mmCIF file with all atom_site columns, C-alpha atoms in Angstrom:
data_model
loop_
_atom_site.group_PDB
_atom_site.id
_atom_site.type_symbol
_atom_site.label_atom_id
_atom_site.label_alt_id
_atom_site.label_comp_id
_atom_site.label_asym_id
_atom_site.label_entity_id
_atom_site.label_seq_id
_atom_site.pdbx_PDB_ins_code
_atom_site.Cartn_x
_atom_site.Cartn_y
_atom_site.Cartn_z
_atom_site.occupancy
_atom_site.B_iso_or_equiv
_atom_site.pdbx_formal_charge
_atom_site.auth_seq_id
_atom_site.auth_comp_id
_atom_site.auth_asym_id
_atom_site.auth_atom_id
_atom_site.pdbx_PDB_model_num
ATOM 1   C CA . UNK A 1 1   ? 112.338 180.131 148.393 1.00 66.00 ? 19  UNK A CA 1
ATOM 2   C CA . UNK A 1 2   ? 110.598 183.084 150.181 1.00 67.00 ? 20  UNK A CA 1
ATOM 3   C CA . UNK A 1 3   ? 112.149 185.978 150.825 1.00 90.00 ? 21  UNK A CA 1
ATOM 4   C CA . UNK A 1 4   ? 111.778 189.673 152.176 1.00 95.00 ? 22  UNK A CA 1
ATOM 5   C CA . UNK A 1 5   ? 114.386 191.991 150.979 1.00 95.00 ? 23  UNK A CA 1
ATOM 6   C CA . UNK A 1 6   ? 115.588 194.856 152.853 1.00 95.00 ? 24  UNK A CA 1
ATOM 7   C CA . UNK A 1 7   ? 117.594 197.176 150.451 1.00 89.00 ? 25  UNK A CA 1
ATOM 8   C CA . UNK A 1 8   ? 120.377 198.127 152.880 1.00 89.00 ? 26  UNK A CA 1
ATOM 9   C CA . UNK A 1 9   ? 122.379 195.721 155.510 1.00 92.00 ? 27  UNK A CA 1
ATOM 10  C CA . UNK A 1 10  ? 124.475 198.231 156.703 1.00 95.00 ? 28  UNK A CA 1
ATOM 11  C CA . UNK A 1 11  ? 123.990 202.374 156.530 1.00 96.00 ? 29  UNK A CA 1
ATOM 12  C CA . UNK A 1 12  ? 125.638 205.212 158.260 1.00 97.00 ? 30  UNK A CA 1
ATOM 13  C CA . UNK A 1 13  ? 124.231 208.914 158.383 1.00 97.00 ? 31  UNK A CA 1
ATOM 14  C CA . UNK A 1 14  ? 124.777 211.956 160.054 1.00 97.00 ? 32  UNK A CA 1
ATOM 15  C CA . UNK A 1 15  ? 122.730 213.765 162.210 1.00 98.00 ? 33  UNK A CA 1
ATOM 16  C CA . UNK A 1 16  ? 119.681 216.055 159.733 1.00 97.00 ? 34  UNK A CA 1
ATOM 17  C CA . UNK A 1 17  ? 119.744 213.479 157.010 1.00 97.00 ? 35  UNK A CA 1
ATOM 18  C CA . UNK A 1 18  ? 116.882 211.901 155.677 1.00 97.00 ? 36  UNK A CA 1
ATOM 19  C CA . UNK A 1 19  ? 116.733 208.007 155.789 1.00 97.00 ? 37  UNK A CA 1
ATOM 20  C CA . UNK A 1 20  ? 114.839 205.490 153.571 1.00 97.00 ? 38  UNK A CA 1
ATOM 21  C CA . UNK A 1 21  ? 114.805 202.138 154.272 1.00 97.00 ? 39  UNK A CA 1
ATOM 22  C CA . UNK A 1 22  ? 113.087 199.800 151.604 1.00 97.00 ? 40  UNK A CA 1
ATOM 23  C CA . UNK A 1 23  ? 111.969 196.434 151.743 1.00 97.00 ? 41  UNK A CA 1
ATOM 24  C CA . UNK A 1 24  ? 110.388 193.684 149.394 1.00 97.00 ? 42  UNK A CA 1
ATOM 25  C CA . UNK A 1 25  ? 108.761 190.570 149.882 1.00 96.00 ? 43  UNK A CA 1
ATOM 26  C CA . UNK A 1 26  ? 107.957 187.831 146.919 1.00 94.00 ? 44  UNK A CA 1
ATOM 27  C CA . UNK A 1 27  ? 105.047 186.279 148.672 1.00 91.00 ? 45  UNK A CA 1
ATOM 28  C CA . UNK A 1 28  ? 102.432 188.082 148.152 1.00 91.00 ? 46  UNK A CA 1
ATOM 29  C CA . UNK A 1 29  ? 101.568 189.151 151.837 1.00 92.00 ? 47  UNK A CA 1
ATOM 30  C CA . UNK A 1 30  ? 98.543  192.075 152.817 1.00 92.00 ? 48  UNK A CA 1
ATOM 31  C CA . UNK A 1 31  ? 100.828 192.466 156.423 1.00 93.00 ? 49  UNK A CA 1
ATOM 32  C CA . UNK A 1 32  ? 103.799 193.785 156.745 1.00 96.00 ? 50  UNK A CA 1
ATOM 33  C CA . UNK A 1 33  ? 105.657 195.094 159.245 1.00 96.00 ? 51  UNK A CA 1
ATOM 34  C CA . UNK A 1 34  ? 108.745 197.571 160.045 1.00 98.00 ? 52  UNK A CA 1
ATOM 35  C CA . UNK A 1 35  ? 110.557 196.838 163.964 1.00 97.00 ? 53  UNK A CA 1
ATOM 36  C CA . UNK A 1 36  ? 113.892 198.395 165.328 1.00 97.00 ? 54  UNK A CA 1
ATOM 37  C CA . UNK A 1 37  ? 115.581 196.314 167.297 1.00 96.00 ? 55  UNK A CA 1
ATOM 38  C CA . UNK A 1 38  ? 118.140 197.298 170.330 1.00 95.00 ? 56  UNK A CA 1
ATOM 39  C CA . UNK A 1 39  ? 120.114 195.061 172.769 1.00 91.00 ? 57  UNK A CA 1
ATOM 40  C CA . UNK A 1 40  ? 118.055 194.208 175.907 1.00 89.00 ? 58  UNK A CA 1
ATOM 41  C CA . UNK A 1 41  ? 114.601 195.509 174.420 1.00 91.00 ? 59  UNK A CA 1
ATOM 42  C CA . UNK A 1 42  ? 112.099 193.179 172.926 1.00 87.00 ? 60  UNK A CA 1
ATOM 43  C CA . UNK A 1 43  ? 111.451 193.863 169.163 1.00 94.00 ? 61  UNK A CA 1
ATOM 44  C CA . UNK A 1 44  ? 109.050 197.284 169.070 1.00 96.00 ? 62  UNK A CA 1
ATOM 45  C CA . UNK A 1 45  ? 106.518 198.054 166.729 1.00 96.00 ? 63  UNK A CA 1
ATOM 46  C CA . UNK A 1 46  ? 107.451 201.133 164.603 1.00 98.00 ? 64  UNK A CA 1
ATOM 47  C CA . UNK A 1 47  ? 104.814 200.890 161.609 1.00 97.00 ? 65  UNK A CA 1
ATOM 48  C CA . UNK A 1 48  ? 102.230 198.423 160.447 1.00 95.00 ? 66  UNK A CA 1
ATOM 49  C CA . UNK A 1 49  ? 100.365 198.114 157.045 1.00 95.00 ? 67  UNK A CA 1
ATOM 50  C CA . UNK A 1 50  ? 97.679  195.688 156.068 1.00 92.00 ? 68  UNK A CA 1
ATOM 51  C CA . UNK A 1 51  ? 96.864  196.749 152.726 1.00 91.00 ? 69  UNK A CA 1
ATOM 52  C CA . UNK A 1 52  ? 98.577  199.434 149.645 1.00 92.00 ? 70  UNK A CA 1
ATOM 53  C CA . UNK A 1 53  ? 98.112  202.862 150.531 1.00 87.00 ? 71  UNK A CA 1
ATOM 54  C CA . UNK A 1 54  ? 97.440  201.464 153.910 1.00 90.00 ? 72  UNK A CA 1
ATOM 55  C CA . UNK A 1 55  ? 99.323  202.322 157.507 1.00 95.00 ? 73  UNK A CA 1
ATOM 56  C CA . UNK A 1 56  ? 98.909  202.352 160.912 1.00 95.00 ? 74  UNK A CA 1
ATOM 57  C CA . UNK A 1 57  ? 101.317 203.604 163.960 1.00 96.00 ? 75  UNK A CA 1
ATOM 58  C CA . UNK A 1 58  ? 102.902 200.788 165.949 1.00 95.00 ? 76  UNK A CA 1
ATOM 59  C CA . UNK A 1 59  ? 104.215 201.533 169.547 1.00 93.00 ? 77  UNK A CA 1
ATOM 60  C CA . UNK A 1 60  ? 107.247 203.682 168.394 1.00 96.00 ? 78  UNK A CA 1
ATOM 61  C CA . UNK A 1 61  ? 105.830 205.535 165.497 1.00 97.00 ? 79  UNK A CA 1
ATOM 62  C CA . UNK A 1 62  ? 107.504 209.233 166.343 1.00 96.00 ? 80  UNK A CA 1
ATOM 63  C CA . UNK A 1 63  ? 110.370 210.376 164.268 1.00 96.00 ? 81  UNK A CA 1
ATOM 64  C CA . UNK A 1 64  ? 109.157 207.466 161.600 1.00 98.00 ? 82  UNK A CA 1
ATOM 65  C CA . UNK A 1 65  ? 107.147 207.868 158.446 1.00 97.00 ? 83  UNK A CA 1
ATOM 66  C CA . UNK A 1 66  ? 105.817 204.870 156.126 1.00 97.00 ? 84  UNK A CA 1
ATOM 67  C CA . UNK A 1 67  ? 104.962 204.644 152.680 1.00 96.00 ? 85  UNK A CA 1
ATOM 68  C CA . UNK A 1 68  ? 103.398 201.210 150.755 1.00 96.00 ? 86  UNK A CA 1
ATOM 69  C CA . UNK A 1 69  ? 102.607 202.450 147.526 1.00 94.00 ? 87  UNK A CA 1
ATOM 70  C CA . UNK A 1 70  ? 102.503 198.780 145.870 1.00 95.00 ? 88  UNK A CA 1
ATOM 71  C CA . UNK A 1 71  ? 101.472 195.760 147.687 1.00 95.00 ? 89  UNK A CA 1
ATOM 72  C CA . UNK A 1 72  ? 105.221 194.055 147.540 1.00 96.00 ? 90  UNK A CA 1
ATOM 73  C CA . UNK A 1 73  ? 107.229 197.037 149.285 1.00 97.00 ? 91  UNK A CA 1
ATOM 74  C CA . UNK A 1 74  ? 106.824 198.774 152.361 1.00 97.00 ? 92  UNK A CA 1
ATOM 75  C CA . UNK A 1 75  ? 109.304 201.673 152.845 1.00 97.00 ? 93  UNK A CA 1
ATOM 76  C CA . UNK A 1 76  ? 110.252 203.255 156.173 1.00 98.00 ? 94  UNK A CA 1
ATOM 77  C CA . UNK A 1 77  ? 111.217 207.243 156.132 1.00 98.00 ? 95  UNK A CA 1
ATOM 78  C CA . UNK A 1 78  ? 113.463 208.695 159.322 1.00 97.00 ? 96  UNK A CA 1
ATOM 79  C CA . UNK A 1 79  ? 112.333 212.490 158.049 1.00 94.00 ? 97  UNK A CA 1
ATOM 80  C CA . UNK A 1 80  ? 115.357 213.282 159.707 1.00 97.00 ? 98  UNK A CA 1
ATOM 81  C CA . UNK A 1 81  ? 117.815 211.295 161.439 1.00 97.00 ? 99  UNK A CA 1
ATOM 82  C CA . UNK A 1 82  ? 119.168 211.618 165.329 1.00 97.00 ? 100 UNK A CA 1
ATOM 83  C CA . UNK A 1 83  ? 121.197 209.684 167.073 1.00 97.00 ? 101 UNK A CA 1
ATOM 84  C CA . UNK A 1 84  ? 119.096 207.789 169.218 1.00 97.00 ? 102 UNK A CA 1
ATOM 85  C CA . UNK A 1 85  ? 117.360 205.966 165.829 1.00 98.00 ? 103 UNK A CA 1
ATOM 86  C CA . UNK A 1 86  ? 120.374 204.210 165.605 1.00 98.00 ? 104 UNK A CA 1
ATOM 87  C CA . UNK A 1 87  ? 119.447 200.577 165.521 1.00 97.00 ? 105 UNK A CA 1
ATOM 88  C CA . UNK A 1 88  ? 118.741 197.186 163.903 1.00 96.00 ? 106 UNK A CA 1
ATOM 89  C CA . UNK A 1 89  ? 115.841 197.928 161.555 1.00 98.00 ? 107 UNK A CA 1
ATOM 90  C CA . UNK A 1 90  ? 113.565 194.697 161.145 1.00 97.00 ? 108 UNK A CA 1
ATOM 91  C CA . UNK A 1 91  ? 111.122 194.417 157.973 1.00 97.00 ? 109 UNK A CA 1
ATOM 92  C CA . UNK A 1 92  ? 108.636 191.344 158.156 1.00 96.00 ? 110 UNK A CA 1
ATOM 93  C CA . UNK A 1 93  ? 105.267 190.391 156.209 1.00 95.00 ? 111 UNK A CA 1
ATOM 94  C CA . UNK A 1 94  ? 102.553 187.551 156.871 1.00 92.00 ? 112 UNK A CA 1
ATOM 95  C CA . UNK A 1 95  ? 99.648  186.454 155.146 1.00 86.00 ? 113 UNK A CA 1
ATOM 96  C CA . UNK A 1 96  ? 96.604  187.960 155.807 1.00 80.00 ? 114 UNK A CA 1
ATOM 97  C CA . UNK A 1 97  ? 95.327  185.389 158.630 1.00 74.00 ? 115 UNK A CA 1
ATOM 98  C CA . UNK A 1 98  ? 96.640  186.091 162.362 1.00 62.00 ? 116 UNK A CA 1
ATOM 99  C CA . UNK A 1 99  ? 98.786  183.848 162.927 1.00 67.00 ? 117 UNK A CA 1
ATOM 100 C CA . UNK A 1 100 ? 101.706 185.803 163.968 1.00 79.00 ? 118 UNK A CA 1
ATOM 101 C CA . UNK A 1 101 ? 104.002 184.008 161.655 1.00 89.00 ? 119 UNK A CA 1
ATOM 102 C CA . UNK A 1 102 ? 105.979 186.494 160.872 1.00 94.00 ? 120 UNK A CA 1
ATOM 103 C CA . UNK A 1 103 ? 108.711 186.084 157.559 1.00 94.00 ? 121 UNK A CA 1
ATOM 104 C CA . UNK A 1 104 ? 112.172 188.844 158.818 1.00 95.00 ? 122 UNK A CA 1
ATOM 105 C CA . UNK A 1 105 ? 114.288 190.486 156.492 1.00 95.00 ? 123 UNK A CA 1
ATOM 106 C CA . UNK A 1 106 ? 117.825 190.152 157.398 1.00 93.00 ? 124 UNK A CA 1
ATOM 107 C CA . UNK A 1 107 ? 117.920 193.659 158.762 1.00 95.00 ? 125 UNK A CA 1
ATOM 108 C CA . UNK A 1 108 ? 119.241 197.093 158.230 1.00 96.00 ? 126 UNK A CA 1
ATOM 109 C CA . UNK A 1 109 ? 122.188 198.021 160.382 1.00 96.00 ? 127 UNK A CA 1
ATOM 110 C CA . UNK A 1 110 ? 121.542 202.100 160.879 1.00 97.00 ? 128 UNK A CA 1
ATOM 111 C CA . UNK A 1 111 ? 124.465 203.918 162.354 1.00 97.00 ? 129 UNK A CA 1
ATOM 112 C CA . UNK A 1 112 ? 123.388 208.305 162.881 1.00 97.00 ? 130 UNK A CA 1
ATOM 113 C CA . UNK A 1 113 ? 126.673 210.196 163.654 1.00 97.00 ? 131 UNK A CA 1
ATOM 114 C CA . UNK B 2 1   ? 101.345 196.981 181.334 1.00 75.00 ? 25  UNK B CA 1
ATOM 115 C CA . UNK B 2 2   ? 102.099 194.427 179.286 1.00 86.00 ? 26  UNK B CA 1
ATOM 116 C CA . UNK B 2 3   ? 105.252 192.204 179.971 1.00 91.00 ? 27  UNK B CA 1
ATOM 117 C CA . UNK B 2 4   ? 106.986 189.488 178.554 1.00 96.00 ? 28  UNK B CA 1
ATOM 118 C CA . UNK B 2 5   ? 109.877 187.988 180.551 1.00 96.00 ? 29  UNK B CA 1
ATOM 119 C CA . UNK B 2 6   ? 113.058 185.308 179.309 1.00 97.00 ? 30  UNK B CA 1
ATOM 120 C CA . UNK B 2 7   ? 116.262 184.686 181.037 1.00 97.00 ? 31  UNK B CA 1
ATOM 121 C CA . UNK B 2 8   ? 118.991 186.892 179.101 1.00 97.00 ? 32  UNK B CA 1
ATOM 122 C CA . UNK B 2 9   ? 121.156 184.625 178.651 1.00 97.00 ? 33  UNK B CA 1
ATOM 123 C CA . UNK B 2 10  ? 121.765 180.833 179.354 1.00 98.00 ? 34  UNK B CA 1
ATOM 124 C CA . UNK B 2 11  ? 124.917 177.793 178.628 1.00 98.00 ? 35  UNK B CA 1
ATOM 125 C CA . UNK B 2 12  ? 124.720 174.577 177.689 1.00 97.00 ? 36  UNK B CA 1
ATOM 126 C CA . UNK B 2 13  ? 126.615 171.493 176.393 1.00 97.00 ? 37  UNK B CA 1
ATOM 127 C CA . UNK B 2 14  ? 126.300 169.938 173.080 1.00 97.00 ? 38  UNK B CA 1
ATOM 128 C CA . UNK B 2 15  ? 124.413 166.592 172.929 1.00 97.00 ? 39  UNK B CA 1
ATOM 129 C CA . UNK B 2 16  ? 122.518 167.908 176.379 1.00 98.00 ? 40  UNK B CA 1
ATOM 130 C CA . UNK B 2 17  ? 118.683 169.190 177.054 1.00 98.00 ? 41  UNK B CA 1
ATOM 131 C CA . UNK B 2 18  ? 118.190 172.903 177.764 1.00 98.00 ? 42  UNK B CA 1
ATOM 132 C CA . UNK B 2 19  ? 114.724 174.267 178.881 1.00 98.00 ? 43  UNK B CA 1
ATOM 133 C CA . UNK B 2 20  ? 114.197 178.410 178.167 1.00 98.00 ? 44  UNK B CA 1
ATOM 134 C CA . UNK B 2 21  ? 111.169 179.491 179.964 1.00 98.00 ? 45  UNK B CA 1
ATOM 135 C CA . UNK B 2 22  ? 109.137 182.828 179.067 1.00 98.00 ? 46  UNK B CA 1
ATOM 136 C CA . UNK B 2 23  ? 106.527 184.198 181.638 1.00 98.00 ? 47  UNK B CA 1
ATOM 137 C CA . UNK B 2 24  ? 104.143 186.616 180.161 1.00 97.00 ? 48  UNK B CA 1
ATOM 138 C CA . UNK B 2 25  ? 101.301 189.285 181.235 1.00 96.00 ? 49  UNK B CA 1
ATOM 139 C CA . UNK B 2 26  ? 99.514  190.824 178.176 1.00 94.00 ? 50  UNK B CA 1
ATOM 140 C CA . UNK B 2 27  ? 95.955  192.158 177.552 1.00 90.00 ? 51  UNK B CA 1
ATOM 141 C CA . UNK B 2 28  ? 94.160  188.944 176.286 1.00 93.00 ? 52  UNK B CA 1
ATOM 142 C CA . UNK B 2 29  ? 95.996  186.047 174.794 1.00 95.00 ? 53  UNK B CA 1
ATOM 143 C CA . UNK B 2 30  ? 95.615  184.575 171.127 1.00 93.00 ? 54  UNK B CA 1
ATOM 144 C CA . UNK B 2 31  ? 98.691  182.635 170.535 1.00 95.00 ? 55  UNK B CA 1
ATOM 145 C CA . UNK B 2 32  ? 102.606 182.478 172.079 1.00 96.00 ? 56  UNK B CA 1
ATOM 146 C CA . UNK B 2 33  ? 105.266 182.499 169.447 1.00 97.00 ? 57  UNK B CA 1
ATOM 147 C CA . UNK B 2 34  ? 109.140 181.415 169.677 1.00 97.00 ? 58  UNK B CA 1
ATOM 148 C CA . UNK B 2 35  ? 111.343 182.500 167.284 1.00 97.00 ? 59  UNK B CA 1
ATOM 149 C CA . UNK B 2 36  ? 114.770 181.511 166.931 1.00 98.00 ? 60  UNK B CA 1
ATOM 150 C CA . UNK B 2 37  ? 117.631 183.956 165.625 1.00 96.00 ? 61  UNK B CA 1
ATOM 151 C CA . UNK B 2 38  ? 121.443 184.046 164.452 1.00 96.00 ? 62  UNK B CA 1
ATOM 152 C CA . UNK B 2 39  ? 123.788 186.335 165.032 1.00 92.00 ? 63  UNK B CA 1
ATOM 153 C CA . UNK B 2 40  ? 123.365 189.019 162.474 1.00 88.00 ? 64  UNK B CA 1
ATOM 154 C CA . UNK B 2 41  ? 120.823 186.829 160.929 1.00 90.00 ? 65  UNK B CA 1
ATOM 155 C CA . UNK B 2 42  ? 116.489 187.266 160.592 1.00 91.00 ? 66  UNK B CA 1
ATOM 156 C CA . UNK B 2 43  ? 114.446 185.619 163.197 1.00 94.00 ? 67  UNK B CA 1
ATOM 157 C CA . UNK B 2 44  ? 113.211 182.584 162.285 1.00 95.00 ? 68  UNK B CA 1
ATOM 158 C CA . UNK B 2 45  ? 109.786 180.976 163.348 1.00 94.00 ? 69  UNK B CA 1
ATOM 159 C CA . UNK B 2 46  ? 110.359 178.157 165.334 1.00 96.00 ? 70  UNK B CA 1
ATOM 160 C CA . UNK B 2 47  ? 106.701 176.964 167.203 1.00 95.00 ? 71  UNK B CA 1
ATOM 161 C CA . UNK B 2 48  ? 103.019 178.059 167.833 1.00 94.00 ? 72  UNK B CA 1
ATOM 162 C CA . UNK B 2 49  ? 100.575 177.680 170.734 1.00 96.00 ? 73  UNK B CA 1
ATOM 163 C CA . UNK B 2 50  ? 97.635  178.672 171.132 1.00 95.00 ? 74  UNK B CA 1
ATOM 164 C CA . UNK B 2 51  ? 96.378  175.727 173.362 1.00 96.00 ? 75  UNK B CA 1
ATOM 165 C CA . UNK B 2 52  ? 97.566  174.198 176.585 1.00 97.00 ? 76  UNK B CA 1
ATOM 166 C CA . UNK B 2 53  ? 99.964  171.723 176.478 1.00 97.00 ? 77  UNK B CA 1
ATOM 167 C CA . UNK B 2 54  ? 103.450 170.402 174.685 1.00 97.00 ? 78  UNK B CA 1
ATOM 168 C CA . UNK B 2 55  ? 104.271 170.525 171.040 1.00 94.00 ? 79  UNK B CA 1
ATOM 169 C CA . UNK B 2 56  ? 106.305 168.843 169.560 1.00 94.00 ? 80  UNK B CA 1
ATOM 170 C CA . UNK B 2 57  ? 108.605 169.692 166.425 1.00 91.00 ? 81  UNK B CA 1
ATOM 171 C CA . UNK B 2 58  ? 111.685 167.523 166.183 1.00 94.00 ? 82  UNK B CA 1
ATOM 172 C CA . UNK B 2 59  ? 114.831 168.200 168.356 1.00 97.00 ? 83  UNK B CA 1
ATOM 173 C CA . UNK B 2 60  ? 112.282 171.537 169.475 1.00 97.00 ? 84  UNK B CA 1
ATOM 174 C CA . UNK B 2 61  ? 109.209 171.361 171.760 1.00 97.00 ? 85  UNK B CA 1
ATOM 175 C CA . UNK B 2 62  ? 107.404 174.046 172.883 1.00 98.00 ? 86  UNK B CA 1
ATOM 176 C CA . UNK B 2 63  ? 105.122 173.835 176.258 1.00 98.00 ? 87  UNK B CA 1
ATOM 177 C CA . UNK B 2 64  ? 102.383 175.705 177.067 1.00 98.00 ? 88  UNK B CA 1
ATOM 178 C CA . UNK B 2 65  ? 100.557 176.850 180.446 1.00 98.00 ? 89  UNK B CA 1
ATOM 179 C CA . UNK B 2 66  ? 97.511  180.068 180.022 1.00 97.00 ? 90  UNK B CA 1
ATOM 180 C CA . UNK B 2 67  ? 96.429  179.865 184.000 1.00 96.00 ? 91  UNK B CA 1
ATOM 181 C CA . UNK B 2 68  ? 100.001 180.370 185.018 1.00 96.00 ? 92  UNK B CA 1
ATOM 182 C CA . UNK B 2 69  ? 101.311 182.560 181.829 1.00 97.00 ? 93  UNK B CA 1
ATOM 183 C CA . UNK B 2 70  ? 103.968 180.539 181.041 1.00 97.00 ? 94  UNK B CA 1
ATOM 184 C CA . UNK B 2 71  ? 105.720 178.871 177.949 1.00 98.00 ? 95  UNK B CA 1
ATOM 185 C CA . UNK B 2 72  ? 108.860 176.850 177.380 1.00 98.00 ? 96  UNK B CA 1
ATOM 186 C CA . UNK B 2 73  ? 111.210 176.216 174.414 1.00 98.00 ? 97  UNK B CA 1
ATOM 187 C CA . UNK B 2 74  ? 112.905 172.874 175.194 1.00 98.00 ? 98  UNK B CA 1
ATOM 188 C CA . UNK B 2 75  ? 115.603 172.034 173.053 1.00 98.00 ? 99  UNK B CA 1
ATOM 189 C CA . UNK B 2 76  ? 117.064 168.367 172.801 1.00 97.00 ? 100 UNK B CA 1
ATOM 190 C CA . UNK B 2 77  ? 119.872 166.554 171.575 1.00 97.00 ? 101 UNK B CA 1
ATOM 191 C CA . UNK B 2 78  ? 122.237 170.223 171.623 1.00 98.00 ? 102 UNK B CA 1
ATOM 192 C CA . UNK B 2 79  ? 124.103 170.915 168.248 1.00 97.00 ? 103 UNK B CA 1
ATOM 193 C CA . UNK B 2 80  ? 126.274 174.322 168.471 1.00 97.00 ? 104 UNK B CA 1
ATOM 194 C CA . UNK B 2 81  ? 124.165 175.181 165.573 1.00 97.00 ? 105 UNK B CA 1
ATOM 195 C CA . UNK B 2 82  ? 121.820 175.629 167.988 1.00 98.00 ? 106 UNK B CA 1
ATOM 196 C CA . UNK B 2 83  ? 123.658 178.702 169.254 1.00 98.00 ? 107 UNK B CA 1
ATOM 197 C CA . UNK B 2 84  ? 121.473 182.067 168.662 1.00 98.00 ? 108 UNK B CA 1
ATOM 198 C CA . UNK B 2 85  ? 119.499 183.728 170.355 1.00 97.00 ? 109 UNK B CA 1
ATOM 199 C CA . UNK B 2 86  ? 115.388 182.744 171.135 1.00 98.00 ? 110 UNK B CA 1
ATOM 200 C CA . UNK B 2 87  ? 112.542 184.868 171.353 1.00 97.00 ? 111 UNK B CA 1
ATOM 201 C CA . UNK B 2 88  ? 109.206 184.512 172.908 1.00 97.00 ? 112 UNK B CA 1
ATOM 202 C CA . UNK B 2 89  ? 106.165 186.330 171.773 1.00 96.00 ? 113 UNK B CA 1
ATOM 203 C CA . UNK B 2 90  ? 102.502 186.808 172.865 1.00 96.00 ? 114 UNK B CA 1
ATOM 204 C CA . UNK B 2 91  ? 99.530  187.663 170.601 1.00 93.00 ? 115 UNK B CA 1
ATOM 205 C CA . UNK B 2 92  ? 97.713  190.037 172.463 1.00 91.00 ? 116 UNK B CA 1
ATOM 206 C CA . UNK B 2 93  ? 93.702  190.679 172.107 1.00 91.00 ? 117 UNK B CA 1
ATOM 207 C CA . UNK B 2 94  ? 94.465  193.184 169.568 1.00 87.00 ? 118 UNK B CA 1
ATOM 208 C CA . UNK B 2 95  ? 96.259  190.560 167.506 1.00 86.00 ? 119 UNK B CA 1
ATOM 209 C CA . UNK B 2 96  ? 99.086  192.831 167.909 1.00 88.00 ? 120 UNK B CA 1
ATOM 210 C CA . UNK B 2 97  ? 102.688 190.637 168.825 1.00 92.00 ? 121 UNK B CA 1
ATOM 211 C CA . UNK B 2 98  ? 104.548 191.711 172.395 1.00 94.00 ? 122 UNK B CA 1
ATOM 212 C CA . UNK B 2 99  ? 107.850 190.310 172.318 1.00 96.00 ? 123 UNK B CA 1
ATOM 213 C CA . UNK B 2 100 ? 110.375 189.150 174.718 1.00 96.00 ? 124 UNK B CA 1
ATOM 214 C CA . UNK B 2 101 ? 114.149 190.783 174.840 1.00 96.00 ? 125 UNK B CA 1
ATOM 215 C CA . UNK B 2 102 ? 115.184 187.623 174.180 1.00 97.00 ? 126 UNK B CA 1
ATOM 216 C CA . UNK B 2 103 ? 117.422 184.262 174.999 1.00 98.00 ? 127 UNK B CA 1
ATOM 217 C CA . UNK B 2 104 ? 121.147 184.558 174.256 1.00 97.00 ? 128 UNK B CA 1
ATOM 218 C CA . UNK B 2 105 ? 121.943 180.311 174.389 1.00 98.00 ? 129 UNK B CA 1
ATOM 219 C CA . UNK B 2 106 ? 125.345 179.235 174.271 1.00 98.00 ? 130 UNK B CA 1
ATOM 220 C CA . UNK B 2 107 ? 126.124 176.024 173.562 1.00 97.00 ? 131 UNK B CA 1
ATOM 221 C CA . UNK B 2 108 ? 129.564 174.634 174.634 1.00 96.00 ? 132 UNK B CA 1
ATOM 222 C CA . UNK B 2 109 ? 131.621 171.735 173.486 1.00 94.00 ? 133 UNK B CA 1
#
């Protein structure tokens, strides 16, 4: 069965801290993809990568950092946390043709006190 | 801009039809997506088109109109496993994916 991992379901922080938020897929995808999720918004872009070592900014990318230092896992880095990052974080992957088929993670739950 | 509209939220009864329409307005068009997702759960791809016209997927179709920028997710035959929430995407010209806030569907007994 496929699967993309996302380390964390829930996480709460405080205000400063520094966040990492890792996810794996088994499947071998180039693409993958980080989103935050809120209630009433669509899902938004944060970071996208199509290859290691690879990344490229998304429609939200401020106040975000991305590393994908092996092909399987794409981390995303909140240099330091506020309150208005707090969110449903969204990792997904696809094969290298566009088809928009995305695979999710089940999401990371980030509460910033 | 680009814009992607769904009702927020719609009830139905088990065992009936329900039809969730999306309207969009991107920059170029390669593809409209619907994804289907649980409370607390991952999305879920549910259907693809890229052409005009319905598809067809079990209980799940999925229409498609590009002069009038509109899709619909028709669901048949209601189970309240159907319950979640559907999305509606658009593949821009970028190949980048604009999404829609989303379809809250409650299904009633």
């Amino acid at each position: 069965d496929v699967k993309v991992t996302q380390s964390s379901r829930y996480l709460v922080k405080r205000t400063g801290e520094k966040v990492f938020l890792e996810c794996v897929q088994d499947m071998d995808h180039e693409n993958m993809f980080w989103y935050r999720q809120d209630p009433g918004l669509g899902l938004r872009l944060i970071y996208f990568s199509y290859d290691v070592k690879m990344k490229e900014k998304g429609d939200i990318p401020e106040g975000y950092s991305v590393s994908r230092e092996k092909k399987e896992r794409f981390s995303l880095i909140l240099e330091s946390a506020s309150t208005n990052q707090t969110s449903m974080y969204l990792c997904a992957s696809s094969p290298p043709q566009d088809t928009g088929e995305l695979f999710f993670g089940e999401g990371s739950r980030l509460t910033v006190l | 801009g680009q814009n992607i509209d769904q009702p927020t939220e719609m009830t139905a009864t088990e065992g009936a039809i329900v039809q969730i329409n999306c309207t969009y307005q991107t920059s170029g068009f390669n593809g409209l997506f619907w994804y289907q997702q649980h409370a607390g759960e991952a999305p879920t791809f549910l259907s693809y088109n890229v052409l005009d016209g319905l598809e067809e997927k079990g209980r799940f179709s999925s229409f498609l109109s590009r002069s009038k920028g509109y899709s619909y997710l028709l669901l048949k035959e209601l189970q309240m496993k159907d319950s979640a929430s559907y999305l509606c995407a658009v593949m821009d010209s970028n190949y980048q994916l604009i999404w829609g806030a989303g379809t809250k569907l409650i299904i009633k007994p």
